[in-house]
CSV table of N, CA, C and O in Angstrom, one decimal:
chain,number,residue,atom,x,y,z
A,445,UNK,N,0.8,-1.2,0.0
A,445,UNK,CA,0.0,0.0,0.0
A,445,UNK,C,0.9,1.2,0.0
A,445,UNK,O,1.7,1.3,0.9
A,446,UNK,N,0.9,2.1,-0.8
A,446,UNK,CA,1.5,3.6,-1.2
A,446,UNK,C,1.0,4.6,-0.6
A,446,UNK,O,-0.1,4.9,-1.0
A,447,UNK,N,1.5,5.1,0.4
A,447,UNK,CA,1.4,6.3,1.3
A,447,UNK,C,2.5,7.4,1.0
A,447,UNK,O,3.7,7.3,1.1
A,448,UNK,N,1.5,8.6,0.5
A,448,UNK,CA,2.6,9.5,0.0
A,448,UNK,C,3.5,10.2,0.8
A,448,UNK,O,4.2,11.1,0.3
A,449,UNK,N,3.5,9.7,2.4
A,449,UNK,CA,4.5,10.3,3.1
A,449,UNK,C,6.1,9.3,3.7
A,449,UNK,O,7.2,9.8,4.1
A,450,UNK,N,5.8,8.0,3.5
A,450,UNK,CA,6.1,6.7,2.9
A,450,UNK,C,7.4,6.9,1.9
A,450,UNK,O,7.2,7.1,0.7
A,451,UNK,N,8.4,6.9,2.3
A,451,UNK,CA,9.6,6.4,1.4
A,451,UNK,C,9.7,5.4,0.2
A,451,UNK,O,9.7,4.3,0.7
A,452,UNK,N,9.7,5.5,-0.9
A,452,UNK,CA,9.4,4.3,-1.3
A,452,UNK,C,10.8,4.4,-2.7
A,452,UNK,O,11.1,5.4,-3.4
A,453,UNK,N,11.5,2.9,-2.6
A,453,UNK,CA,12.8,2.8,-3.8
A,453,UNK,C,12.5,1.9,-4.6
A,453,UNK,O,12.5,0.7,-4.2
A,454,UNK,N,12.3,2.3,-5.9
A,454,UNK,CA,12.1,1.9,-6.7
A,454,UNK,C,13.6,1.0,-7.2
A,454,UNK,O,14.6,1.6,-6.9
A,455,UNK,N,13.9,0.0,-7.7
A,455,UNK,CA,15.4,-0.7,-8.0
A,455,UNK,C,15.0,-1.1,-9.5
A,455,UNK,O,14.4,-2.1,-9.6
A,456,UNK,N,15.3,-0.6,-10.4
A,456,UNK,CA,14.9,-1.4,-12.0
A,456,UNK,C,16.3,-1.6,-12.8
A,456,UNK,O,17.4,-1.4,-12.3
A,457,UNK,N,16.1,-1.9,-13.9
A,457,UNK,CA,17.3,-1.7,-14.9
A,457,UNK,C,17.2,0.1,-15.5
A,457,UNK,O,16.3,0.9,-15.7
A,458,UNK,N,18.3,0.1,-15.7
A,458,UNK,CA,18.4,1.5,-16.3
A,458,UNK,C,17.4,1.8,-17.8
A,458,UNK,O,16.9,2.9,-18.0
A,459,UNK,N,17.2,1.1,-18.4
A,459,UNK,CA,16.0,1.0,-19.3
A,459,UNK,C,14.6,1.7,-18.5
A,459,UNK,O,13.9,2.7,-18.7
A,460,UNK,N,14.8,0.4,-17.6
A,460,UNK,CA,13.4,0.7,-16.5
A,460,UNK,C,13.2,1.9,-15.8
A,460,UNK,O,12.2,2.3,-15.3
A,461,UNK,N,14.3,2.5,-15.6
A,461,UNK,CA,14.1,3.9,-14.9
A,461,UNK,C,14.0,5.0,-15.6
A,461,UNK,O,13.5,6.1,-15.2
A,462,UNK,N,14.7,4.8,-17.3
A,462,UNK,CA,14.3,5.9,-18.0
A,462,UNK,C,13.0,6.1,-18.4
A,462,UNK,O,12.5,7.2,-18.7
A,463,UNK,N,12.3,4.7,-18.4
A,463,UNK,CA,11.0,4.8,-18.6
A,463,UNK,C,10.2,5.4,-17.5
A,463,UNK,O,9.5,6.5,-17.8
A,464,UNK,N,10.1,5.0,-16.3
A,464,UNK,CA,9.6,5.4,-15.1
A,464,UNK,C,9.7,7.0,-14.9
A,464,UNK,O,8.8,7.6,-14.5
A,465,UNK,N,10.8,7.5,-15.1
A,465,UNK,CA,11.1,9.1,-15.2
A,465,UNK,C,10.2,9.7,-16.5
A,465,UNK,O,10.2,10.9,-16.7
A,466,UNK,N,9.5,8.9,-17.4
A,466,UNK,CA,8.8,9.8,-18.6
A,466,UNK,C,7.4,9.7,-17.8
A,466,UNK,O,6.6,10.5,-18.1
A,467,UNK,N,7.1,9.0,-16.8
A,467,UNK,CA,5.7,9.4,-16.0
A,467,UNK,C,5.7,10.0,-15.2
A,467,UNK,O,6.8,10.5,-14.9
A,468,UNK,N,4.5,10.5,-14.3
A,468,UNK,CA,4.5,11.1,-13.3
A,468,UNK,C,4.9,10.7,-12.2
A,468,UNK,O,4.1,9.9,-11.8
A,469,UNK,N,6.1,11.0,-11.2
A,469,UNK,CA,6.5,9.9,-10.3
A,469,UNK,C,6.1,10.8,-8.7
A,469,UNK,O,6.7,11.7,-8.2
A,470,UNK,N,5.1,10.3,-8.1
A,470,UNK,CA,5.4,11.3,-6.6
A,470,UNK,C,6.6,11.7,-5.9
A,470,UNK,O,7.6,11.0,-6.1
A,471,UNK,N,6.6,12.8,-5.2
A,471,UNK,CA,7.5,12.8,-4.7
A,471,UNK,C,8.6,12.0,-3.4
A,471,UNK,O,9.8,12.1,-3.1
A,472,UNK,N,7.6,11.3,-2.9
A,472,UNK,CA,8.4,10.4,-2.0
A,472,UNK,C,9.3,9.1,-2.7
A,472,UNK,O,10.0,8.3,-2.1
A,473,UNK,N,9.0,9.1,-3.9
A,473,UNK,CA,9.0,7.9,-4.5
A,473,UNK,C,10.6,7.9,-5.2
A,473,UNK,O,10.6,9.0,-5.8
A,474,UNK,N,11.9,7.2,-5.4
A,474,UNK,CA,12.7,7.3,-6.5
A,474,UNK,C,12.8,6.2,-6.7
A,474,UNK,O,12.4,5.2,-6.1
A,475,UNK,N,13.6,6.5,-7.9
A,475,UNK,CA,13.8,5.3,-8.9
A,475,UNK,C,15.3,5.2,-9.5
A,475,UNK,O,15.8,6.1,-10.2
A,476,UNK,N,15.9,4.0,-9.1
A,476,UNK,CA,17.2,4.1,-9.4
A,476,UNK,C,17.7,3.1,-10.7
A,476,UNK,O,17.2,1.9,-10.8
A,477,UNK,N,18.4,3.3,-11.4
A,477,UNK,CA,18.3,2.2,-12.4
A,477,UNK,C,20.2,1.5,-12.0
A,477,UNK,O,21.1,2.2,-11.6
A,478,UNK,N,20.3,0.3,-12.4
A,478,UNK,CA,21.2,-0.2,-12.2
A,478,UNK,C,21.7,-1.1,-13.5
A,478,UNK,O,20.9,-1.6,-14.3
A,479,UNK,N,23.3,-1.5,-13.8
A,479,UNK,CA,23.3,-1.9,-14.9
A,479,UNK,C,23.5,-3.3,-15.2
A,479,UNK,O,24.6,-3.9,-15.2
A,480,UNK,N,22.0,-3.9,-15.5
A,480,UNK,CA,22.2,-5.3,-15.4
A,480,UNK,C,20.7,-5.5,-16.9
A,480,UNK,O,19.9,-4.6,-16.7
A,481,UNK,N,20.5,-6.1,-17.7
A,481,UNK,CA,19.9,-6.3,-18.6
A,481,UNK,C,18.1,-6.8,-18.2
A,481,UNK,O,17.0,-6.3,-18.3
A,482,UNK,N,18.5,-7.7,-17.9
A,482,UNK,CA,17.0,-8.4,-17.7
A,482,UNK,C,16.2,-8.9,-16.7
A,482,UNK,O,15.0,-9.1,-16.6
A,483,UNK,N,17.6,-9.0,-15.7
A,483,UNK,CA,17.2,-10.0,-14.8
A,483,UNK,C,18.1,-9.2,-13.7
A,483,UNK,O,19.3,-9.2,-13.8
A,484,UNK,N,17.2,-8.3,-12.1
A,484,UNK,CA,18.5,-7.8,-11.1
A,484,UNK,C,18.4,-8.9,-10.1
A,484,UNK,O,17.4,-9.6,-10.0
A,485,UNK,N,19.7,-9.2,-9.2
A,485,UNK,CA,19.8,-9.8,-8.5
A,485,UNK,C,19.7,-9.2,-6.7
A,485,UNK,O,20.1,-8.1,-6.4
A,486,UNK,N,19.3,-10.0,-6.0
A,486,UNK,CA,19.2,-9.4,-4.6
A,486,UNK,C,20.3,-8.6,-4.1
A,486,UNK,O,20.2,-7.6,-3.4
A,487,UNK,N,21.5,-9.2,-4.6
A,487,UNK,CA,23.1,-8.4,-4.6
A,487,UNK,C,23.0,-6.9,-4.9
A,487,UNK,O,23.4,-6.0,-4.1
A,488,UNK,N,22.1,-6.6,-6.6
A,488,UNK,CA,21.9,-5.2,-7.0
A,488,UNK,C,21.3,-5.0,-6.1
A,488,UNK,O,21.7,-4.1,-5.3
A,489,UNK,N,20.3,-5.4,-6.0
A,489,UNK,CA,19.3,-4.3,-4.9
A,489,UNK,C,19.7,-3.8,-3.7
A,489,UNK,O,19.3,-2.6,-3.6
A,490,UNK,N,20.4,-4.2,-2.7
A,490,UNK,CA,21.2,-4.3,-1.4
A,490,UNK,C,22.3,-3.3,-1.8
A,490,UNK,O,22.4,-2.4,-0.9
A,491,UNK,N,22.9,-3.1,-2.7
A,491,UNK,CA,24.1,-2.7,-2.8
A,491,UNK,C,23.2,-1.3,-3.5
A,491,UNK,O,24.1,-0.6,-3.8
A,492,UNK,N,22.1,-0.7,-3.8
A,492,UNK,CA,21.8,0.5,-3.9
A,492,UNK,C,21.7,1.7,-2.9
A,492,UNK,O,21.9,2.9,-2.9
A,493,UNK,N,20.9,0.1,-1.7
A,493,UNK,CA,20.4,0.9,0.0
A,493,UNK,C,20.5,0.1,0.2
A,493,UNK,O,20.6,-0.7,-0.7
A,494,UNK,N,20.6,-0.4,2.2
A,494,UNK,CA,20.8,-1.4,2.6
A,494,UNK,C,19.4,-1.0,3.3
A,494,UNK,O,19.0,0.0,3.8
A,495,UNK,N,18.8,-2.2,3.1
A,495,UNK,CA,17.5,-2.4,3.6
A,495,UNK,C,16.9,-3.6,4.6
A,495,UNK,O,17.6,-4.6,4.7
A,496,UNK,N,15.7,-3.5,5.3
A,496,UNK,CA,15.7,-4.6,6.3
A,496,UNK,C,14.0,-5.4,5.8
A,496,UNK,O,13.4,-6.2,6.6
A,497,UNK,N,13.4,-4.9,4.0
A,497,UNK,CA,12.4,-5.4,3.8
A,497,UNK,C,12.6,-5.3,2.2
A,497,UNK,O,13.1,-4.2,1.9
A,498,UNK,N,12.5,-6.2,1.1
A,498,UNK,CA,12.4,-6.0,0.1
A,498,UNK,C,11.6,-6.5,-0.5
A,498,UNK,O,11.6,-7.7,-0.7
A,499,UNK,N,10.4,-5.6,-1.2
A,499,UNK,CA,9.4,-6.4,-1.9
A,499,UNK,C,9.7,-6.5,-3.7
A,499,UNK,O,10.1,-5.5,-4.3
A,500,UNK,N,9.5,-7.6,-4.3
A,500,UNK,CA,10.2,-7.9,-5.5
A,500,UNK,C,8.8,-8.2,-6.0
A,500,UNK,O,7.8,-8.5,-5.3
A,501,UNK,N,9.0,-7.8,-7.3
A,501,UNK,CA,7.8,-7.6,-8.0
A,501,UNK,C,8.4,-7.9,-9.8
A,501,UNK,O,9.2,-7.1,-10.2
A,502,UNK,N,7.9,-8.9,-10.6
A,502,UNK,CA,8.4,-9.2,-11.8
A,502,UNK,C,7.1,-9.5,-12.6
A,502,UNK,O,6.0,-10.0,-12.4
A,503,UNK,N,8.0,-8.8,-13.9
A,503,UNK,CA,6.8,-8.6,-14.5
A,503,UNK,C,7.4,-8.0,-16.2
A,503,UNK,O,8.6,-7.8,-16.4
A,504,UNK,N,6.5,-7.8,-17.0
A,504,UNK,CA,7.1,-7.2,-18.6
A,504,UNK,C,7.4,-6.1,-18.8
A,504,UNK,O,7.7,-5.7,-20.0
């Protein structure tokens, strides 16, 4: 659930984030792109923020 006062980090491929930046994004919300093609591994994600919950979400 998205709460706009809620931190929220978006982790995609760099593809994925230029796309995400041509929409409207709230402002609590970023989006980081990292460089890996198709598939990120829990390694990339970790290694952007160190976090203590990750929800993974896959999809086209």
């Amino acid at each position: 659930m998205y709460h706009e006062e809620v931190p929220v980090l978006i982790v995609t491929t760099t593809q994925g984030a230029t796309r995400l930046h041509e929409q409207s994004i709230p402002p609590a919300v970023q989006v980081t792109g990292v460089l890996q093609t198709d598939l990120l591994s829990a390694q990339a994600v970790c290694a952007v923020r160190s976090c203590q919950i990750i929800l993974v979400e896959g999809g086209p």
